[in-house]
Amino acid sequence: MACIKGERGVQFVRVIRFTSVLVQIFVMATGCYTTFLGFDTKCIGTDSFNFLMILIGVYMVIAGFVSILAELSFRSIFNTFGFLKSRGGRGTFYIIVGSLVIAEGVDYFDVCNHVTFAAGVCYVSWGFFNLLTYACVGSNEQSESNGASSFPKPREEQ
């Protein structure tokens, strides 16, 4: 049972997709910042680079880029990452990646990496919001992925 139906549901999904692209851009920018901090670790008191910060920063950039492609309905991305076809799958993906980002942000929160923690919280929150709207907006009204569906269409009997 859907909470939002018809044209309002379609418009609601468009707003969610636009907002999601903005969230992904923020996460990608934060990933670049985290990668930079991994190379320049003077703010955490060491002179060598931090491989974990660099790796998680790269993961953030890749996750943001893949998520933007999914939000813009690039069909080739769905061939590789089929779970990104629905907001439920994308929401779960955001929660998993956001949890990883939060863990990195907590490790260095007291020193210099407040932005990474904030990006992780934003990502997890956005993931839960996507899961909520996935349950609240009916799948036939949302026009997700320009008609791409996680489930095959039923065969018509002759």
Coordinates of N, CA, C and O in Angstrom, one line a residue:
M1 N 0.8 -1.2 0.0 CA 0.0 0.0 0.0 C 0.9 1.2 0.0 O 1.8 1.4 0.8
A2 N 0.6 2.1 -0.9 CA 1.5 3.3 -1.1 C 0.9 4.5 -0.3 O -0.3 4.7 -0.3
C3 N 1.7 5.3 0.2 CA 1.3 6.5 0.9 C 1.1 7.7 -0.1 O 0.2 8.5 0.1
I4 N 1.9 7.7 -1.1 CA 1.9 8.8 -2.1 C 1.6 8.1 -3.5 O 2.4 7.2 -3.9
K5 N 0.6 8.6 -4.2 CA 0.2 7.9 -5.4 C 0.2 8.9 -6.6 O 0.1 10.1 -6.3
G6 N 0.2 8.4 -7.8 CA -0.1 9.2 -9.0 C 1.1 10.2 -9.3 O 2.2 9.9 -9.0
E7 N 0.7 11.3 -9.8 CA 1.6 12.3 -10.2 C 2.5 12.9 -9.0 O 3.6 13.2 -9.2
R8 N 1.8 13.0 -7.9 CA 2.6 13.4 -6.7 C 3.7 12.5 -6.3 O 4.8 12.9 -5.9
G9 N 3.5 11.2 -6.5 CA 4.5 10.2 -6.3 C 5.7 10.3 -7.2 O 6.8 10.2 -6.8
V10 N 5.4 10.6 -8.5 CA 6.4 10.7 -9.5 C 7.2 12.0 -9.2 O 8.5 12.0 -9.3
Q11 N 6.6 13.1 -8.8 CA 7.3 14.3 -8.5 C 8.1 14.1 -7.3 O 9.3 14.6 -7.2
F12 N 7.6 13.4 -6.3 CA 8.3 13.1 -5.1 C 9.6 12.3 -5.4 O 10.7 12.7 -4.8
V13 N 9.5 11.4 -6.2 CA 10.7 10.6 -6.6 C 11.7 11.4 -7.3 O 12.9 11.3 -7.1
R14 N 11.3 12.4 -8.2 CA 12.2 13.3 -8.8 C 13.0 14.1 -7.8 O 14.2 14.4 -8.0
V15 N 12.3 14.6 -6.8 CA 12.9 15.4 -5.8 C 14.0 14.6 -5.0 O 15.1 15.0 -4.7
I16 N 13.6 13.3 -4.7 CA 14.5 12.4 -4.0 C 15.8 12.2 -4.9 O 16.9 12.2 -4.4
R17 N 15.6 12.0 -6.2 CA 16.7 11.7 -7.0 C 17.7 13.0 -7.1 O 18.9 12.8 -7.1
F18 N 17.1 14.1 -7.3 CA 17.9 15.4 -7.3 C 18.6 15.5 -6.0 O 19.8 15.8 -6.0
T19 N 18.0 15.4 -4.9 CA 18.6 15.5 -3.6 C 19.7 14.5 -3.4 O 20.8 14.7 -2.9
S20 N 19.5 13.3 -3.9 CA 20.4 12.2 -3.8 C 21.7 12.6 -4.6 O 22.8 12.3 -4.1
V21 N 21.6 13.2 -5.7 CA 22.8 13.6 -6.5 C 23.6 14.6 -5.7 O 24.8 14.6 -5.7
L22 N 22.9 15.5 -5.0 CA 23.6 16.5 -4.2 C 24.3 15.8 -3.0 O 25.5 16.2 -2.7
V23 N 23.7 14.8 -2.4 CA 24.3 14.1 -1.3 C 25.6 13.4 -1.9 O 26.6 13.4 -1.2
Q24 N 25.4 12.8 -3.1 CA 26.6 12.1 -3.6 C 27.7 13.0 -4.0 O 28.9 12.7 -3.8
I25 N 27.4 14.2 -4.4 CA 28.5 15.2 -4.7 C 29.2 15.6 -3.4 O 30.4 15.7 -3.4
F26 N 28.4 15.8 -2.3 CA 29.0 16.1 -1.0 C 29.9 14.9 -0.6 O 31.0 15.1 -0.1
V27 N 29.5 13.7 -0.7 CA 30.3 12.5 -0.3 C 31.5 12.4 -1.1 O 32.6 12.1 -0.6
M28 N 31.4 12.7 -2.4 CA 32.6 12.6 -3.3 C 33.6 13.7 -2.9 O 34.8 13.4 -2.9
A29 N 33.1 14.9 -2.7 CA 34.0 16.0 -2.2 C 34.7 15.6 -0.9 O 35.9 15.9 -0.7
T30 N 34.0 15.1 0.0 CA 34.5 14.6 1.3 C 35.5 13.5 1.1 O 36.6 13.5 1.8
G31 N 35.3 12.6 0.1 CA 36.2 11.6 -0.2 C 37.6 12.1 -0.7 O 38.6 11.7 -0.3
C32 N 37.5 13.2 -1.5 CA 38.7 13.8 -2.0 C 39.5 14.5 -0.8 O 40.7 14.3 -0.7
Y33 N 38.7 15.1 0.1 CA 39.3 15.7 1.3 C 40.0 14.7 2.2 O 41.1 14.9 2.6
T34 N 39.3 13.6 2.4 CA 39.8 12.5 3.2 C 41.1 11.9 2.6 O 42.1 11.6 3.3
T35 N 41.1 11.7 1.3 CA 42.3 11.2 0.6 C 43.4 12.2 0.8 O 44.6 11.8 1.1
F36 N 43.2 13.5 0.6 CA 44.2 14.5 0.9 C 44.7 14.4 2.3 O 45.9 14.5 2.5
L37 N 43.8 14.3 3.3 CA 44.3 14.1 4.7 C 45.1 12.9 4.9 O 46.0 12.9 5.7
G38 N 44.9 11.8 4.1 CA 45.7 10.6 4.2 C 47.1 10.8 3.8 O 48.0 10.2 4.3
F39 N 47.3 11.7 2.8 CA 48.7 12.0 2.3 C 49.3 13.0 3.2 O 50.5 13.0 3.4
D40 N 48.6 13.9 3.8 CA 49.1 15.0 4.6 C 48.6 14.8 6.1 O 47.6 15.4 6.5
T41 N 49.2 13.9 6.8 CA 48.7 13.5 8.1 C 49.4 14.3 9.3 O 49.3 13.9 10.4
K42 N 49.9 15.5 9.0 CA 50.4 16.3 10.0 C 49.4 16.7 11.1 O 49.7 16.9 12.2
C43 N 48.1 16.8 10.6 CA 47.1 17.2 11.6 C 46.8 16.1 12.6 O 46.2 16.4 13.6
I44 N 47.2 14.9 12.3 CA 46.9 13.8 13.3 C 48.2 13.4 14.0 O 48.2 12.4 14.7
G45 N 49.3 14.2 13.8 CA 50.5 14.0 14.6 C 51.5 13.1 14.0 O 52.5 12.7 14.7
T46 N 51.4 12.6 12.8 CA 52.4 11.8 12.2 C 52.9 12.4 10.9 O 52.2 13.3 10.3
D47 N 54.1 12.0 10.4 CA 54.6 12.6 9.2 C 54.4 11.6 8.0 O 54.7 12.0 6.9
S48 N 54.0 10.4 8.3 CA 53.8 9.5 7.2 C 52.4 9.5 6.7 O 51.5 10.0 7.4
F49 N 52.1 8.9 5.6 CA 50.7 8.9 5.1 C 49.9 7.8 5.8 O 50.5 6.8 6.3
N50 N 48.6 8.0 5.7 CA 47.7 7.1 6.4 C 47.0 6.3 5.3 O 46.0 6.8 4.6
F51 N 47.3 5.1 5.0 CA 46.8 4.3 3.9 C 45.3 4.1 4.1 O 44.5 4.1 3.1
L52 N 44.8 3.9 5.3 CA 43.3 3.7 5.6 C 42.5 4.9 5.2 O 41.5 4.7 4.6
M53 N 43.0 6.1 5.5 CA 42.3 7.3 5.1 C 42.2 7.4 3.6 O 41.2 7.8 3.1
I54 N 43.3 7.1 3.0 CA 43.4 7.2 1.5 C 42.4 6.2 0.9 O 41.6 6.6 0.0
L55 N 42.4 5.0 1.4 CA 41.6 3.9 0.8 C 40.1 4.3 1.0 O 39.3 4.2 0.1
I56 N 39.7 4.7 2.2 CA 38.3 5.1 2.4 C 37.9 6.3 1.6 O 36.8 6.4 1.1
G57 N 38.8 7.2 1.5 CA 38.5 8.4 0.6 C 38.2 8.0 -0.8 O 37.3 8.5 -1.5
V58 N 39.0 7.0 -1.3 CA 38.8 6.5 -2.7 C 37.5 5.8 -2.8 O 36.8 6.0 -3.8
Y59 N 37.2 5.0 -1.8 CA 35.9 4.3 -1.7 C 34.7 5.3 -1.8 O 33.7 5.1 -2.5
M60 N 34.9 6.4 -1.1 CA 33.8 7.4 -1.0 C 33.6 8.0 -2.4 O 32.4 8.2 -2.8
V61 N 34.7 8.3 -3.1 CA 34.6 8.9 -4.4 C 33.9 7.9 -5.4 O 33.0 8.2 -6.2
I62 N 34.4 6.6 -5.4 CA 33.8 5.6 -6.2 C 32.4 5.3 -5.9 O 31.5 5.3 -6.8
A63 N 32.0 5.2 -4.6 CA 30.6 5.0 -4.3 C 29.7 6.2 -4.7 O 28.6 5.9 -5.2
G64 N 30.2 7.4 -4.5 CA 29.4 8.5 -5.0 C 29.2 8.6 -6.5 O 28.1 8.8 -7.0
F65 N 30.3 8.2 -7.2 CA 30.2 8.2 -8.7 C 29.2 7.2 -9.2 O 28.3 7.4 -10.0
V66 N 29.3 6.0 -8.6 CA 28.4 4.9 -9.0 C 27.0 5.2 -8.6 O 26.0 5.0 -9.4
S67 N 26.8 5.8 -7.5 CA 25.4 6.2 -7.0 C 24.8 7.3 -7.9 O 23.6 7.3 -8.2
I68 N 25.7 8.2 -8.4 CA 25.2 9.2 -9.3 C 24.7 8.6 -10.6 O 23.6 8.9 -11.1
L69 N 25.5 7.7 -11.1 CA 25.1 7.0 -12.3 C 23.8 6.2 -12.1 O 23.0 6.2 -13.0
A70 N 23.6 5.6 -10.9 CA 22.4 4.9 -10.7 C 21.2 5.8 -10.6 O 20.1 5.5 -11.1
E71 N 21.4 7.0 -9.9 CA 20.3 8.0 -9.8 C 19.9 8.5 -11.2 O 18.8 8.9 -11.4
L72 N 20.9 8.6 -12.1 CA 20.6 9.1 -13.4 C 20.2 8.0 -14.4 O 20.1 8.2 -15.6
S73 N 20.0 6.8 -13.8 CA 19.5 5.7 -14.6 C 20.3 5.2 -15.7 O 19.8 4.9 -16.8
F74 N 21.6 5.2 -15.6 CA 22.5 4.6 -16.6 C 22.3 3.1 -16.5 O 22.6 2.4 -15.5
R75 N 21.7 2.5 -17.6 CA 21.4 1.1 -17.6 C 22.6 0.2 -17.4 O 22.6 -0.9 -16.9
S76 N 23.8 0.6 -17.9 CA 25.0 -0.2 -17.9 C 25.4 -0.4 -16.4 O 26.0 -1.4 -16.1
I77 N 25.1 0.5 -15.5 CA 25.5 0.4 -14.1 C 24.6 -0.7 -13.5 O 25.0 -1.4 -12.6
F78 N 23.4 -0.8 -14.0 CA 22.5 -1.8 -13.4 C 22.9 -3.2 -13.8 O 22.5 -4.2 -13.1
N79 N 23.6 -3.4 -14.9 CA 24.0 -4.7 -15.3 C 25.1 -5.2 -14.3 O 25.1 -6.4 -14.1
T80 N 25.9 -4.3 -13.8 CA 26.9 -4.7 -12.9 C 26.4 -4.7 -11.4 O 26.7 -5.6 -10.7
F81 N 25.6 -3.7 -11.1 CA 25.1 -3.6 -9.7 C 23.6 -3.6 -9.7 O 23.0 -2.5 -9.6
G82 N 23.0 -4.7 -9.9 CA 21.6 -4.8 -10.0 C 20.8 -4.3 -8.9 O 19.6 -3.9 -9.0
F83 N 21.4 -4.4 -7.7 CA 20.6 -4.0 -6.5 C 20.4 -2.4 -6.5 O 19.6 -1.9 -5.7
L84 N 21.1 -1.7 -7.3 CA 20.9 -0.3 -7.3 C 19.7 0.2 -8.2 O 19.5 1.4 -8.3
K85 N 19.0 -0.8 -8.7 CA 17.8 -0.4 -9.5 C 16.7 0.2 -8.7 O 15.9 1.0 -9.2
S86 N 16.6 -0.1 -7.4 CA 15.5 0.4 -6.6 C 16.1 1.3 -5.5 O 17.3 1.2 -5.1
R87 N 15.2 2.2 -5.0 CA 15.6 3.0 -3.9 C 16.0 2.2 -2.7 O 16.8 2.6 -1.8
G88 N 15.3 1.0 -2.5 CA 15.6 0.2 -1.4 C 17.1 -0.4 -1.5 O 17.8 -0.4 -0.5
G89 N 17.5 -0.8 -2.6 CA 18.9 -1.2 -2.8 C 19.9 -0.1 -2.7 O 20.9 -0.3 -2.0
R90 N 19.5 1.0 -3.2 CA 20.4 2.2 -3.1 C 20.5 2.6 -1.6 O 21.6 2.9 -1.1
G91 N 19.4 2.6 -0.9 CA 19.4 3.0 0.5 C 20.3 2.0 1.3 O 21.0 2.5 2.2
T92 N 20.2 0.8 1.1 CA 21.0 -0.2 1.8 C 22.5 0.0 1.5 O 23.3 0.0 2.4
F93 N 22.8 0.3 0.2 CA 24.2 0.6 -0.2 C 24.7 1.8 0.5 O 25.8 1.9 1.0
Y94 N 23.8 2.9 0.6 CA 24.2 4.1 1.3 C 24.5 3.8 2.8 O 25.4 4.4 3.4
I95 N 23.7 3.0 3.4 CA 23.9 2.7 4.8 C 25.2 1.9 5.1 O 26.0 2.2 6.0
I96 N 25.5 1.0 4.2 CA 26.7 0.2 4.3 C 28.0 1.1 4.1 O 28.9 1.1 4.9
V97 N 28.0 1.9 3.1 CA 29.1 2.8 2.8 C 29.2 3.9 3.9 O 30.3 4.2 4.4
G98 N 28.1 4.4 4.3 CA 28.1 5.4 5.3 C 28.6 4.9 6.6 O 29.3 5.6 7.3
S99 N 28.3 3.7 7.0 CA 28.8 3.1 8.2 C 30.4 3.0 8.1 O 31.0 3.3 9.1
L100 N 30.9 2.6 7.0 CA 32.4 2.6 6.8 C 32.9 4.0 7.0 O 34.0 4.2 7.6
V101 N 32.3 5.0 6.4 CA 32.8 6.4 6.5 C 32.7 6.9 7.9 O 33.6 7.6 8.4
I102 N 31.6 6.6 8.6 CA 31.5 7.0 10.0 C 32.6 6.4 10.9 O 33.2 7.1 11.7
A103 N 32.9 5.1 10.6 CA 34.0 4.5 11.4 C 35.3 5.2 11.2 O 36.1 5.4 12.1
E104 N 35.6 5.7 10.0 CA 36.8 6.4 9.7 C 36.7 7.8 10.3 O 37.7 8.3 10.9
G105 N 35.6 8.4 10.3 CA 35.4 9.7 10.9 C 35.6 9.7 12.4 O 36.2 10.6 13.0
V106 N 35.1 8.7 13.0 CA 35.2 8.5 14.5 C 36.7 8.4 14.9 O 37.1 8.9 15.9
D107 N 37.5 7.6 14.1 CA 38.9 7.4 14.4 C 39.7 8.7 14.5 O 40.6 8.8 15.4
Y108 N 39.4 9.7 13.7 CA 40.1 10.9 13.7 C 39.2 12.1 14.0 O 39.6 13.2 13.7
F109 N 38.1 11.9 14.7 CA 37.1 13.0 14.9 C 37.7 14.1 15.8 O 37.5 15.3 15.6
D110 N 38.5 13.7 16.8 CA 39.0 14.7 17.7 C 40.1 15.6 17.2 O 40.5 16.6 17.8
V111 N 40.7 15.2 16.1 CA 41.8 15.9 15.5 C 41.5 16.8 14.4 O 41.6 18.0 14.5
C112 N 41.0 16.2 13.2 CA 40.9 17.1 12.1 C 39.8 16.6 11.1 O 39.6 17.2 10.1
N113 N 39.2 15.5 11.3 CA 38.4 14.9 10.3 C 36.9 14.9 10.6 O 36.2 13.9 10.5
H114 N 36.4 16.1 11.0 CA 35.0 16.2 11.4 C 34.1 16.1 10.1 O 33.0 15.6 10.2
V115 N 34.6 16.5 9.0 CA 33.8 16.5 7.8 C 33.5 15.1 7.3 O 32.4 14.8 6.9
T116 N 34.4 14.1 7.5 CA 34.2 12.8 7.1 C 33.1 12.1 8.0 O 32.3 11.4 7.5
F117 N 33.2 12.4 9.3 CA 32.1 11.9 10.2 C 30.8 12.4 9.7 O 29.8 11.7 9.7
A118 N 30.7 13.7 9.4 CA 29.4 14.4 9.0 C 28.9 13.7 7.7 O 27.7 13.5 7.5
A119 N 29.8 13.5 6.8 CA 29.4 12.8 5.5 C 28.9 11.4 5.7 O 27.9 11.0 5.1
G120 N 29.5 10.7 6.7 CA 29.0 9.4 7.0 C 27.6 9.4 7.6 O 26.8 8.6 7.2
V121 N 27.4 10.3 8.5 CA 26.1 10.5 9.1 C 25.1 10.9 8.1 O 23.9 10.3 8.0
C122 N 25.4 11.8 7.2 CA 24.6 12.2 6.1 C 24.2 11.0 5.2 O 23.1 10.8 4.8
Y123 N 25.2 10.2 4.9 CA 25.0 9.1 4.0 C 24.1 8.0 4.6 O 23.2 7.5 3.9
V124 N 24.3 7.7 5.9 CA 23.5 6.7 6.6 C 22.1 7.2 6.7 O 21.1 6.5 6.5
S125 N 21.9 8.5 7.1 CA 20.6 9.1 7.2 C 19.9 9.1 5.8 O 18.7 8.8 5.8
W126 N 20.6 9.4 4.8 CA 20.0 9.4 3.4 C 19.6 8.0 3.0 O 18.6 7.7 2.4
G127 N 20.4 7.0 3.5 CA 20.1 5.6 3.2 C 18.8 5.2 3.9 O 17.9 4.5 3.3
F128 N 18.6 5.6 5.1 CA 17.4 5.2 5.9 C 16.2 5.9 5.2 O 15.1 5.4 5.1
F129 N 16.4 7.2 4.8 CA 15.3 7.9 4.1 C 14.9 7.2 2.8 O 13.7 7.1 2.5
N130 N 15.9 6.8 2.1 CA 15.6 6.0 0.8 C 14.8 4.8 1.1 O 13.8 4.4 0.4
L131 N 15.1 4.0 2.2 CA 14.4 2.8 2.6 C 13.0 3.2 3.0 O 12.0 2.5 2.6
L132 N 12.8 4.3 3.7 CA 11.5 4.7 4.1 C 10.6 5.1 2.9 O 9.5 4.6 2.8
T133 N 11.2 5.8 2.0 CA 10.4 6.2 0.8 C 10.1 5.0 -0.1 O 9.1 5.0 -0.8
Y134 N 11.0 4.1 -0.1 CA 10.8 2.9 -0.9 C 9.6 2.1 -0.4 O 8.8 1.6 -1.2
A135 N 9.4 2.1 0.9 CA 8.2 1.5 1.5 C 7.0 2.3 1.3 O 5.9 1.8 1.3
C136 N 7.1 3.6 1.2 CA 6.0 4.5 1.2 C 5.4 4.9 -0.1 O 4.3 5.3 -0.3
V137 N 6.3 4.9 -1.2 CA 5.8 5.3 -2.5 C 5.7 4.0 -3.3 O 6.6 3.2 -3.4
G138 N 4.5 3.8 -3.9 CA 4.2 2.5 -4.6 C 5.2 2.4 -5.8 O 5.5 3.3 -6.5
S139 N 5.6 1.1 -6.1 CA 6.6 0.9 -7.1 C 6.0 1.2 -8.5 O 6.8 1.5 -9.4
N140 N 4.7 1.1 -8.7 CA 4.2 1.4 -10.1 C 4.1 2.9 -10.3 O 4.0 3.4 -11.4
E141 N 4.1 3.8 -9.2 CA 4.0 5.2 -9.4 C 5.4 5.9 -9.5 O 5.6 7.0 -9.9
Q142 N 6.4 5.2 -9.0 CA 7.7 5.9 -8.9 C 8.5 6.0 -10.1 O 9.5 6.7 -10.1
S143 N 8.2 5.2 -11.1 CA 9.0 5.2 -12.4 C 10.5 5.1 -12.1 O 11.3 5.9 -12.7
E144 N 10.8 4.2 -11.2 CA 12.3 4.1 -10.9 C 13.0 3.5 -12.1 O 12.6 2.6 -12.8
S145 N 14.2 4.0 -12.2 CA 15.1 3.6 -13.3 C 14.5 3.6 -14.7 O 14.8 2.7 -15.4
N146 N 13.7 4.5 -14.9 CA 13.0 4.6 -16.2 C 12.4 3.3 -16.7 O 12.6 2.8 -17.8
G147 N 11.7 2.7 -15.7 CA 11.0 1.4 -16.1 C 11.8 0.2 -15.7 O 11.2 -0.9 -15.7
A148 N 13.0 0.3 -15.3 CA 13.8 -0.9 -14.9 C 13.2 -1.3 -13.5 O 13.0 -0.5 -12.6
S149 N 13.0 -2.6 -13.4 CA 12.4 -3.1 -12.2 C 13.3 -4.2 -11.6 O 13.9 -4.9 -12.4
S150 N 13.3 -4.4 -10.3 CA 14.0 -5.5 -9.7 C 13.4 -6.8 -10.0 O 14.0 -7.9 -9.9
F151 N 12.1 -6.8 -10.3 CA 11.3 -8.0 -10.5 C 10.9 -8.1 -12.0 O 10.6 -7.1 -12.6
P152 N 11.0 -9.3 -12.5 CA 10.6 -9.5 -13.9 C 9.1 -9.3 -14.0 O 8.3 -9.5 -13.1
K153 N 8.6 -8.8 -15.2 CA 7.2 -8.6 -15.4 C 6.6 -10.0 -15.6 O 7.1 -10.9 -16.2
P154 N 5.4 -10.2 -15.0 CA 4.7 -11.5 -15.2 C 4.3 -11.8 -16.6 O 4.0 -10.8 -17.4
R155 N 4.4 -13.0 -17.0 CA 4.1 -13.4 -18.4 C 2.5 -13.4 -18.5 O 1.8 -13.8 -17.6
E156 N 2.1 -12.9 -19.6 CA 0.7 -13.0 -19.9 C 0.3 -14.3 -20.4 O 1.0 -14.9 -21.3
E157 N -0.8 -14.8 -19.9 CA -1.3 -16.1 -20.3 C -2.1 -16.0 -21.6 O -2.7 -15.0 -21.9
Q158 N -1.9 -17.0 -22.5 CA -2.6 -17.0 -23.8 C -3.9 -17.7 -23.7 O -4.2 -18.6 -23.1

